[in-house]
Coordinates of C-alpha atoms in Angstrom, one line a residue:
X1 CA 40.4 139.3 38.3
X2 CA 39.0 136.2 36.6
X3 CA 39.4 133.0 38.8
X4 CA 39.4 129.8 36.4
X5 CA 39.1 126.4 37.7
X6 CA 41.9 124.1 36.5
X7 CA 43.1 121.0 37.3
X8 CA 46.3 119.0 35.8
X9 CA 46.4 115.2 35.2
X10 CA 46.7 113.3 32.3
X11 CA 47.9 114.6 28.9
X12 CA 44.0 114.1 27.6
X13 CA 43.0 116.1 30.6
X14 CA 45.5 118.8 30.0
X15 CA 43.7 119.5 26.7
X16 CA 40.4 119.2 28.1
X17 CA 41.3 121.6 30.9
X18 CA 42.8 124.0 28.6
X19 CA 39.6 124.1 26.6
X20 CA 37.7 124.7 29.7
X21 CA 40.0 127.5 30.7
X22 CA 39.8 128.9 27.1
X23 CA 36.4 129.2 27.0
X24 CA 36.2 131.0 30.4
X25 CA 38.7 133.4 29.1
X26 CA 36.6 133.7 25.7
X27 CA 36.1 137.5 24.6
X28 CA 38.5 139.0 27.3
X29 CA 40.7 141.5 25.9
X30 CA 44.4 141.9 27.0
X31 CA 45.8 143.2 29.5
X32 CA 44.2 141.0 32.1
X33 CA 44.9 138.8 34.7
X34 CA 43.3 135.6 36.1
X35 CA 44.4 133.2 38.6
X36 CA 43.9 129.4 38.2
X37 CA 42.7 127.5 41.0
X38 CA 45.9 125.1 40.4
X39 CA 49.2 126.9 39.5
X40 CA 50.3 126.7 35.9
X41 CA 53.6 125.1 35.3
X42 CA 56.0 126.2 32.8
X43 CA 54.9 123.6 30.5
X44 CA 51.2 124.5 31.2
X45 CA 51.8 128.0 30.5
X46 CA 53.6 127.4 27.3
X47 CA 50.7 125.3 26.2
X48 CA 48.1 127.9 27.2
X49 CA 50.0 130.6 25.2
X50 CA 50.3 128.3 22.2
X51 CA 46.6 127.5 22.3
X52 CA 45.8 131.1 22.5
X53 CA 48.4 132.8 20.1
X54 CA 49.7 134.7 23.1
X55 CA 53.2 136.1 23.2
X56 CA 53.2 138.2 26.0
X57 CA 52.3 136.6 29.4
X58 CA 54.0 136.6 32.9
X59 CA 53.3 134.6 35.8
X60 CA 53.4 136.2 39.3
X61 CA 54.7 134.8 42.3
X62 CA 51.5 133.9 43.7
X63 CA 50.5 132.1 40.4
X64 CA 48.5 134.8 39.1
X65 CA 48.8 135.0 35.1
X66 CA 49.3 138.6 33.4
X67 CA 48.3 138.5 29.7
X68 CA 49.7 141.6 28.2
X69 CA 48.6 143.1 24.8
X70 CA 51.2 143.4 21.7
X71 CA 53.4 146.5 22.1
X72 CA 52.3 149.5 20.2
X73 CA 54.3 150.3 17.0
X74 CA 56.2 153.2 18.5
X75 CA 57.0 151.2 21.8
X76 CA 57.9 148.2 19.3
X77 CA 60.5 150.6 17.2
X78 CA 62.2 151.8 20.5
X79 CA 62.4 148.3 22.0
X80 CA 64.0 147.5 18.5
X81 CA 66.6 150.0 18.8
X82 CA 67.5 148.7 22.2
X83 CA 67.8 145.0 21.3
X84 CA 70.0 146.1 18.4
X85 CA 72.3 148.1 20.4
X86 CA 72.8 145.5 23.2
X87 CA 73.3 142.9 20.5
X88 CA 76.0 144.9 18.7
X89 CA 77.9 145.3 22.1
X90 CA 77.2 141.6 23.2
X91 CA 78.7 140.2 20.0
X92 CA 81.9 142.3 20.2
X93 CA 82.3 141.8 24.0
X94 CA 82.0 137.9 23.7
X95 CA 80.7 137.3 27.3
X96 CA 77.2 136.5 27.2
X97 CA 73.9 136.5 25.2
X98 CA 71.0 138.8 24.4
X99 CA 67.3 138.1 24.5
X100 CA 64.7 140.0 23.2
X101 CA 61.1 140.6 25.0
X102 CA 59.5 137.5 23.9
X103 CA 61.6 135.4 26.4
X104 CA 60.5 134.0 29.7
X105 CA 62.8 133.7 32.6
X106 CA 61.8 131.6 35.5
X107 CA 62.9 133.3 38.6
X108 CA 63.8 132.0 42.0
X109 CA 60.8 133.3 43.8
X110 CA 58.8 131.0 41.3
X111 CA 57.2 133.7 39.0
X112 CA 58.1 133.8 35.2
X113 CA 59.0 137.5 33.9
X114 CA 60.0 138.8 30.5
X115 CA 62.0 141.9 30.2
X116 CA 62.2 143.8 27.2
X117 CA 65.8 143.3 26.8
X118 CA 68.1 140.9 28.8
X119 CA 71.8 139.9 29.0
X120 CA 73.1 136.7 30.4
X121 CA 76.5 136.0 31.0
X122 CA 77.8 132.8 28.8
X123 CA 78.5 130.6 31.4
X124 CA 75.3 130.6 33.3
X125 CA 73.4 130.2 30.2
X126 CA 75.6 127.2 28.7
X127 CA 75.5 125.1 31.9
X128 CA 71.6 124.5 31.3
X129 CA 70.4 121.5 29.6
X130 CA 68.9 121.9 26.2
X131 CA 65.4 121.1 27.8
X132 CA 65.8 124.4 30.2
X133 CA 67.1 126.4 27.1
X134 CA 64.1 125.5 25.3
X135 CA 61.6 126.3 28.1
X136 CA 61.4 129.5 30.6
X137 CA 64.8 128.9 31.6
X138 CA 65.4 128.8 35.2
X139 CA 67.5 132.1 35.7
X140 CA 67.5 135.8 36.5
X141 CA 69.2 137.8 33.6
X142 CA 72.5 139.5 35.0
X143 CA 71.2 142.8 33.3
X144 CA 67.8 143.8 31.7
X145 CA 65.8 146.7 30.6
X146 CA 62.4 147.4 31.0
X147 CA 60.8 150.1 28.4
X148 CA 57.8 151.9 29.8
X149 CA 55.0 151.8 27.1
X150 CA 52.0 154.4 27.5
X151 CA 49.9 152.3 29.3
X152 CA 52.1 151.2 32.1
X153 CA 51.7 152.4 35.4
X154 CA 55.0 153.7 36.8
X155 CA 54.7 152.5 40.5
X156 CA 54.0 149.0 39.1
X157 CA 57.1 149.1 37.1
X158 CA 59.1 150.4 39.8
X159 CA 58.1 147.5 42.1
X160 CA 58.7 145.2 39.0
X161 CA 62.3 146.6 39.0
X162 CA 62.8 145.9 42.7
X163 CA 62.1 142.1 42.4
X164 CA 64.2 141.8 39.4
X165 CA 67.1 142.9 41.8
X166 CA 65.8 140.7 44.5
X167 CA 65.8 137.7 42.2
X168 CA 69.6 138.1 41.5
X169 CA 69.8 141.0 38.5
X170 CA 73.0 142.7 38.8
X171 CA 72.0 145.7 36.6
X172 CA 68.6 146.8 35.7
X173 CA 67.3 149.8 33.7
X174 CA 63.8 151.3 33.8
X175 CA 63.5 153.7 30.7
X176 CA 60.5 156.4 30.3
X177 CA 60.7 157.8 27.2
X178 CA 57.7 160.3 27.9
X179 CA 59.3 161.8 30.8
X180 CA 62.9 161.1 29.3
X181 CA 64.3 159.4 32.4
X182 CA 66.2 156.6 33.1
X183 CA 66.2 154.8 36.4
X184 CA 69.2 152.5 37.1
X185 CA 68.9 149.8 39.7
X186 CA 71.8 147.9 41.6
X187 CA 71.8 145.7 44.6
X188 CA 72.1 147.6 47.7
X189 CA 71.6 151.0 45.8
X190 CA 69.1 153.3 45.8
X191 CA 68.2 153.8 42.0
X192 CA 70.2 156.2 40.2
X193 CA 68.0 158.7 38.1
X194 CA 69.3 160.3 35.1
X195 CA 67.1 163.1 33.5
X196 CA 66.9 163.4 29.7
X197 CA 70.5 161.9 28.9
X198 CA 71.8 161.8 25.5
X199 CA 73.3 158.3 26.1
X200 CA 73.6 156.0 29.0
X201 CA 76.6 153.8 29.9
X202 CA 76.5 150.8 31.6
X203 CA 78.5 149.7 34.7
X204 CA 79.9 146.5 36.4
X205 CA 79.1 143.7 34.6
X206 CA 77.9 145.3 31.6
X207 CA 81.0 148.1 31.7
X208 CA 81.5 149.3 28.0
X209 CA 77.8 148.8 26.9
X210 CA 76.7 152.5 25.7
X211 CA 72.8 153.2 24.9
X212 CA 72.2 156.2 22.9
X213 CA 68.9 157.7 23.3
X214 CA 68.2 159.7 20.5
X215 CA 66.1 156.7 19.1
X216 CA 64.6 156.1 22.5
X217 CA 63.5 159.9 22.7
X218 CA 62.0 160.0 19.2

């Protein structure tokens, strides 16, 4: 892990600090982790991403920053199918909004996470200020999907799913295309495991949503 000395004061100091940090990280290829000596706020993280043309980044509860590489084309195609199906259902259902994998959410534990797909009840999103909606919004999705890529460790993803539930997610799915397994997480329950399902049906808050797995298993 890289430790980068960063201090946050004036706007001028912030740009100078970003320059020093960028120099310290120059040449590093994602994925990698680093921990600034001073934790990065949402604004600091947004500026860091903009300065480095980074679209996929998360902040752990301890302030550690995870910089991720772009998804491979096969994973991207699968994720597009998930987003398309979820948004089509949400448009007809009318109770909430869908967010893609580039969206960051600031969770109650202070971490910032980006699921591959997410759905939030409209009432929870609508009460946020425009400023909050334009940043890493301070809420946990009601429903989310994580899609395992070939480089993702399964144990780390399973731990991440538990953290989603601990932070308030009502339903969370972990899809492993290579094993053709879907793990469904809910508060207070052991994960439900589905082996090679032809489709996966939503329950509870997402009752009525059905994801055909044919395009995901390809």
